[in-house]
Short mmCIF file of C-alpha atoms in Angstrom, two decimals:
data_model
loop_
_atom_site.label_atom_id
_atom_site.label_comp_id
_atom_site.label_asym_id
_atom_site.label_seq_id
_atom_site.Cartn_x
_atom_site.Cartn_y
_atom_site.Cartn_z
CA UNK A 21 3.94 13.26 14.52
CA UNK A 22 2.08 9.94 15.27
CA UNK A 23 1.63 7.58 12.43
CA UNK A 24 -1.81 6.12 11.45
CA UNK A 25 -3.32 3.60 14.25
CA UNK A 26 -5.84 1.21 14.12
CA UNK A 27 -7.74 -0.30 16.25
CA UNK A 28 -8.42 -3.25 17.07
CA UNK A 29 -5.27 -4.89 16.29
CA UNK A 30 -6.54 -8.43 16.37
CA UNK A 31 -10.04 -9.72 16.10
CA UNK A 32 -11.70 -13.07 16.09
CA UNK A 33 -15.60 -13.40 14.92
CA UNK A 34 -17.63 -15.66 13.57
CA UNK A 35 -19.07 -16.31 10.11
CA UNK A 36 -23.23 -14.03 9.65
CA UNK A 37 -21.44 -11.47 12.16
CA UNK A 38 -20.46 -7.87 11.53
CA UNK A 39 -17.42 -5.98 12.37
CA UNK A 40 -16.31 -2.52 12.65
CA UNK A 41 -12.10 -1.46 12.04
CA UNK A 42 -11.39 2.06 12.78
CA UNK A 43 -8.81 4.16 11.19
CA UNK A 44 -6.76 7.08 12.53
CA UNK A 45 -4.84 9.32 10.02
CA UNK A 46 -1.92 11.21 10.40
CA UNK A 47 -2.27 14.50 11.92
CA UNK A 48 -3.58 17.02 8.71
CA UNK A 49 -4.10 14.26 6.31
CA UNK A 50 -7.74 14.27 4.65
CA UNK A 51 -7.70 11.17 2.74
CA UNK A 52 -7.82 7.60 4.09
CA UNK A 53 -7.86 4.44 1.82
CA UNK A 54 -8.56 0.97 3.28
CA UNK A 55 -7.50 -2.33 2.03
CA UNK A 56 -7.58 -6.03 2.15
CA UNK A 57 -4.62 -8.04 2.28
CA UNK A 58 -4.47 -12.12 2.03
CA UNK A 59 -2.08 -14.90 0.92
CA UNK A 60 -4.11 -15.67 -2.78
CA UNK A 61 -5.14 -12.02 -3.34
CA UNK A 62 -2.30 -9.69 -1.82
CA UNK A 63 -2.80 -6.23 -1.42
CA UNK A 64 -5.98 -5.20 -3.03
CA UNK A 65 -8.30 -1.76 -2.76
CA UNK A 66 -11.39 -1.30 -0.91
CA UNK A 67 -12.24 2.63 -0.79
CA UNK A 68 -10.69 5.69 -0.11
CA UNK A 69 -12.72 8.54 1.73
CA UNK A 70 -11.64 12.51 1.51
CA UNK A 71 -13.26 15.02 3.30
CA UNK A 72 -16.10 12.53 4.15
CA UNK A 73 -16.85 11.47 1.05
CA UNK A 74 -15.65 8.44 -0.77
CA UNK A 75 -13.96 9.23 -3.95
CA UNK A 76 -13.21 5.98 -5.18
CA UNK A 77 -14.14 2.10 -4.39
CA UNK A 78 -12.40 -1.04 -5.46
CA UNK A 79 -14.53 -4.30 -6.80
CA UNK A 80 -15.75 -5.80 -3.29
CA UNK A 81 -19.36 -6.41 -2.36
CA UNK A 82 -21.45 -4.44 -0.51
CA UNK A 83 -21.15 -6.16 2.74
CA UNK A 84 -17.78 -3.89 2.64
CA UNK A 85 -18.95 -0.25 3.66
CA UNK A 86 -16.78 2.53 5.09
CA UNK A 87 -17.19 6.02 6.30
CA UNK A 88 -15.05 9.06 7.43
CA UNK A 89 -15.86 11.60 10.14
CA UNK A 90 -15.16 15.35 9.99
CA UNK A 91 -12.10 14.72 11.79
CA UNK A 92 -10.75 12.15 9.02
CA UNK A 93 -11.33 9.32 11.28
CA UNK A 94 -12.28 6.43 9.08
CA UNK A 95 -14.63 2.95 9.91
CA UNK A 96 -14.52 0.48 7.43
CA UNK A 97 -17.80 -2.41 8.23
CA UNK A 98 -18.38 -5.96 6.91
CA UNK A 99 -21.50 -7.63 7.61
CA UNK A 100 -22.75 -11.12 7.33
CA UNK A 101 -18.77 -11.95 7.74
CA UNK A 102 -17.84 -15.29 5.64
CA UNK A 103 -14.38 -17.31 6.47
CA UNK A 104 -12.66 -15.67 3.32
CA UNK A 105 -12.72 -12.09 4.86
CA UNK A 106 -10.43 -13.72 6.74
CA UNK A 107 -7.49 -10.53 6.29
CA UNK A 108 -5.09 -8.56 7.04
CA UNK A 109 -6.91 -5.20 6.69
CA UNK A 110 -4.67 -2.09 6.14
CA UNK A 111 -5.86 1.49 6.28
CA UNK A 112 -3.38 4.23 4.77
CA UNK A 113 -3.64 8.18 5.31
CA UNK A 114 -2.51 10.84 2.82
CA UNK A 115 -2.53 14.22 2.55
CA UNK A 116 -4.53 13.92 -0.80
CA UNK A 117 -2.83 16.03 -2.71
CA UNK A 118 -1.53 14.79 -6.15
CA UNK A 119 1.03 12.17 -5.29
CA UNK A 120 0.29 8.59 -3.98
CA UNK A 121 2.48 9.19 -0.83
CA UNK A 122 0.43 6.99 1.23
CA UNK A 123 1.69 6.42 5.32
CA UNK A 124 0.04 3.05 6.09
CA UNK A 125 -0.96 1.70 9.63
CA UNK A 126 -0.07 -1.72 11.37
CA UNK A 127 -3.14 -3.49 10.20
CA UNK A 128 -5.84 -4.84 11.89
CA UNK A 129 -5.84 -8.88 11.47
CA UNK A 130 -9.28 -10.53 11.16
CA UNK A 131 -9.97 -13.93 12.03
CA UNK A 132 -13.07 -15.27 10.60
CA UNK A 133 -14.31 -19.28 12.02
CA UNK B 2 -2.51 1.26 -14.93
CA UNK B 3 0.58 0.24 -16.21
CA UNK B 4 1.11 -3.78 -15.92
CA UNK B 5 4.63 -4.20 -13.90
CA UNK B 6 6.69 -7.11 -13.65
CA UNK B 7 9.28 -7.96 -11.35
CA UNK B 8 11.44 -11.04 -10.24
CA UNK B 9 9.27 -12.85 -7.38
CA UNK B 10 12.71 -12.86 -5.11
CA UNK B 11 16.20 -11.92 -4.81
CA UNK B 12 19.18 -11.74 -2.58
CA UNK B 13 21.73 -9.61 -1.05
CA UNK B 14 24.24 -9.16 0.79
CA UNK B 15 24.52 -7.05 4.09
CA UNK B 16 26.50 -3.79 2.86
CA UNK B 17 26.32 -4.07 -0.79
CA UNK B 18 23.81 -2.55 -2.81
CA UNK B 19 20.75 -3.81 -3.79
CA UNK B 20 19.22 -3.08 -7.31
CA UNK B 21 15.93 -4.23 -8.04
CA UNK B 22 14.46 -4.57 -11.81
CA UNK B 23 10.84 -3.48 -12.51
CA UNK B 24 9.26 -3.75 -15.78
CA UNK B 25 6.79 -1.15 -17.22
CA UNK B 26 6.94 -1.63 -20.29
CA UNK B 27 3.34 -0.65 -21.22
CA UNK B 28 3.56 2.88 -19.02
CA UNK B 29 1.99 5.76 -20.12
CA UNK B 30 3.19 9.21 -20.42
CA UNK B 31 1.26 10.40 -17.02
CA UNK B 32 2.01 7.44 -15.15
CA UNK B 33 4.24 7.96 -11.96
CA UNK B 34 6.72 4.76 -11.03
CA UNK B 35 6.19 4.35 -7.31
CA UNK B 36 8.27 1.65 -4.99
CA UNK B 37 6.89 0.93 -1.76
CA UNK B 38 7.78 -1.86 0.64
CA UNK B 39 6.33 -4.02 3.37
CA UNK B 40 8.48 -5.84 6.11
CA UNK B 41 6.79 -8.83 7.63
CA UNK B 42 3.69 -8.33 9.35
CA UNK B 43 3.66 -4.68 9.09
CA UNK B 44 1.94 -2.28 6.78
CA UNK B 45 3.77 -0.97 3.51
CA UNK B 46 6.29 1.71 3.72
CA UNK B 47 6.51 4.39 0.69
CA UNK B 48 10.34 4.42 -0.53
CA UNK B 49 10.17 6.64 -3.79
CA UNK B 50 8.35 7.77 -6.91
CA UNK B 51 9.35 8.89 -10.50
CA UNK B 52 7.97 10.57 -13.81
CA UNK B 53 10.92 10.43 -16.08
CA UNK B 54 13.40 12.11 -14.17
CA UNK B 55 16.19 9.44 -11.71
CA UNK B 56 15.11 10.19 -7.81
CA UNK B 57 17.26 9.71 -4.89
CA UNK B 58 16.34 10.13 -1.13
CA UNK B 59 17.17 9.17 1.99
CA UNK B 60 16.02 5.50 1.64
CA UNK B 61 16.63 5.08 -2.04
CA UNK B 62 17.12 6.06 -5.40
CA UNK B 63 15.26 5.61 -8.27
CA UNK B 64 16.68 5.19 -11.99
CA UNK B 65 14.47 5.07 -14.64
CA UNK B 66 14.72 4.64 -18.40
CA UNK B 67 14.94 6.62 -21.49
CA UNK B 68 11.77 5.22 -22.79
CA UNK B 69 10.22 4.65 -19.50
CA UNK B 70 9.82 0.83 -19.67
CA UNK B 71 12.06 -0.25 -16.98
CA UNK B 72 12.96 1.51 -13.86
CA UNK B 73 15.60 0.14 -10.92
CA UNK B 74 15.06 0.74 -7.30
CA UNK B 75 18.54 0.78 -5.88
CA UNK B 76 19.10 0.49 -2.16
CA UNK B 77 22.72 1.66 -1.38
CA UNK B 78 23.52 0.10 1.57
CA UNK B 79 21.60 -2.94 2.20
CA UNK B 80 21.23 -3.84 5.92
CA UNK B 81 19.45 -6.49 7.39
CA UNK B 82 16.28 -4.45 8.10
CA UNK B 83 15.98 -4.25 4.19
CA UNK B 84 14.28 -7.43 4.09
CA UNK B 85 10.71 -7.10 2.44
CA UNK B 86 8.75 -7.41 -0.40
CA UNK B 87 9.28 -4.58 -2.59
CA UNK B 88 6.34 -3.14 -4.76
CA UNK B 89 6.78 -1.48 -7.88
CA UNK B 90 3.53 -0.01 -9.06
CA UNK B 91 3.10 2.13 -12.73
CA UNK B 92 -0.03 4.35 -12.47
CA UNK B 93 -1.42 7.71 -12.61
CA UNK B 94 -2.78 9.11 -9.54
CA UNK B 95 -5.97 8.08 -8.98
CA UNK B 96 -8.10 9.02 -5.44
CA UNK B 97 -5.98 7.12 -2.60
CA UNK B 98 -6.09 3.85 -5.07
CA UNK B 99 -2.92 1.44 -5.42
CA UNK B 100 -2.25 -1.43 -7.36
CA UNK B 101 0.03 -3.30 -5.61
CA UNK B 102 1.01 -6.90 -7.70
CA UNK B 103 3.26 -9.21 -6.31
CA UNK B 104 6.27 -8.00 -5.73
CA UNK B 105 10.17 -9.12 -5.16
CA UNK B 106 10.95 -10.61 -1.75
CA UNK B 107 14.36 -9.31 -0.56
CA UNK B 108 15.81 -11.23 1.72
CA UNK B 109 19.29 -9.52 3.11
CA UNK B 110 21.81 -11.85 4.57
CA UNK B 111 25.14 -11.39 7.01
#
């Protein structure tokens, strides 16, 4: 089975731009969480999506939006980009069920300047 | 979610095991102990989870308390691809949401 991909893997913008990640789960898996990672904040939560619909959202403004298609495919956006969303941004797939088995992706490293 | 603790780093030595001490102390009776792991540059890895009962798998097992406060991830054979920052999180599942703190950095040496 293929893991979770994302694309693209690197990314350079400028600060008042927007960007778009996109998220590929594992084959059969319904939920997809995204999240940030940086040297002063580690690992922290953004959103999870199931079934299209986002079940739960971590404390980030709303320049951070997401969305999930029918076929679990999953965009996270960030508009009006400032040099701290400068990140490591991590998507993870699951099946959803009742364990936090989560089968994370390579990351998608975003360069703010 | 249950507050964890755990060293900020530790080493080991290529072949021996590798047991590493999370605190949980404040854990609550529906709170699952997970351990996940992330080698440089790459996304984390799951590795194991526990209510009460020890775990083993293929990667690791899992040995937790009596009382639930502590657990130990134990690695049996550590090899030099061991090296990471190893996550022990204390929480209930809760919609695709963990709380990841700081970690232990393993570093595994010849």
């Amino acid at each position: 089975k293929a893991g979770v991909t994302q694309t693209p893997r690197y990314l350079i913008k400028t600060r008042g731009q927007q960007v778009t990640l996109s998220c590929s789960p594992i084959s059969g898996h319904r939920s997809v969480s995204w999240y940030q990672q940086t040297p002063g904040q580690g690992l922290q939560f953004l959103f999870e999506y199931f079934s299209e619909t986002q079940r739960n959202k971590g404390n980030f403004p709303g320049r951070f939006s997401g969305r999930q298609f029918s076929n679990s495919r999953s965009e996270m956006n960030v508009s009006t980009l400032e040099l701290g969303d400068s990140a490591l941004y991590l998507c993870a797939s699951s099946l959803g069920a009742v364990y936090n088995e989560q089968f994370f992706g390579p990351g998608t490293r975003l360069t703010v300047l | 979610d249950a507050k964890t603790t755990q060293p900020p780093s530790m080493d080991c030595a290529e072949g021996r095991a590798a047991n590493l001490p999370c605190n949980h102390s404040t854990i609550s009776g529906n709170e699952y102990v997970y351990w996940y792991r992330q080698i440089h540059s790459q996304g984390p890895q799951y590795i194991i989870h526990g209510l009460k009962n020890n775990e083993t798998n293929e990667m690791a097992s899992l040995i937790i308390t009596e009382d639930r406060k502590s657990s130990t991830l134990i690695l049996p054979h550590a090899t030099l691809r061991d090296t990471a920052v190893y996550y022990c999180i204390g929480q209930t599942d809760s919609w695709g949401k963990l709380q990841f703190g700081a970690g232990t950095q393993v570093v595994v040496t010849p």
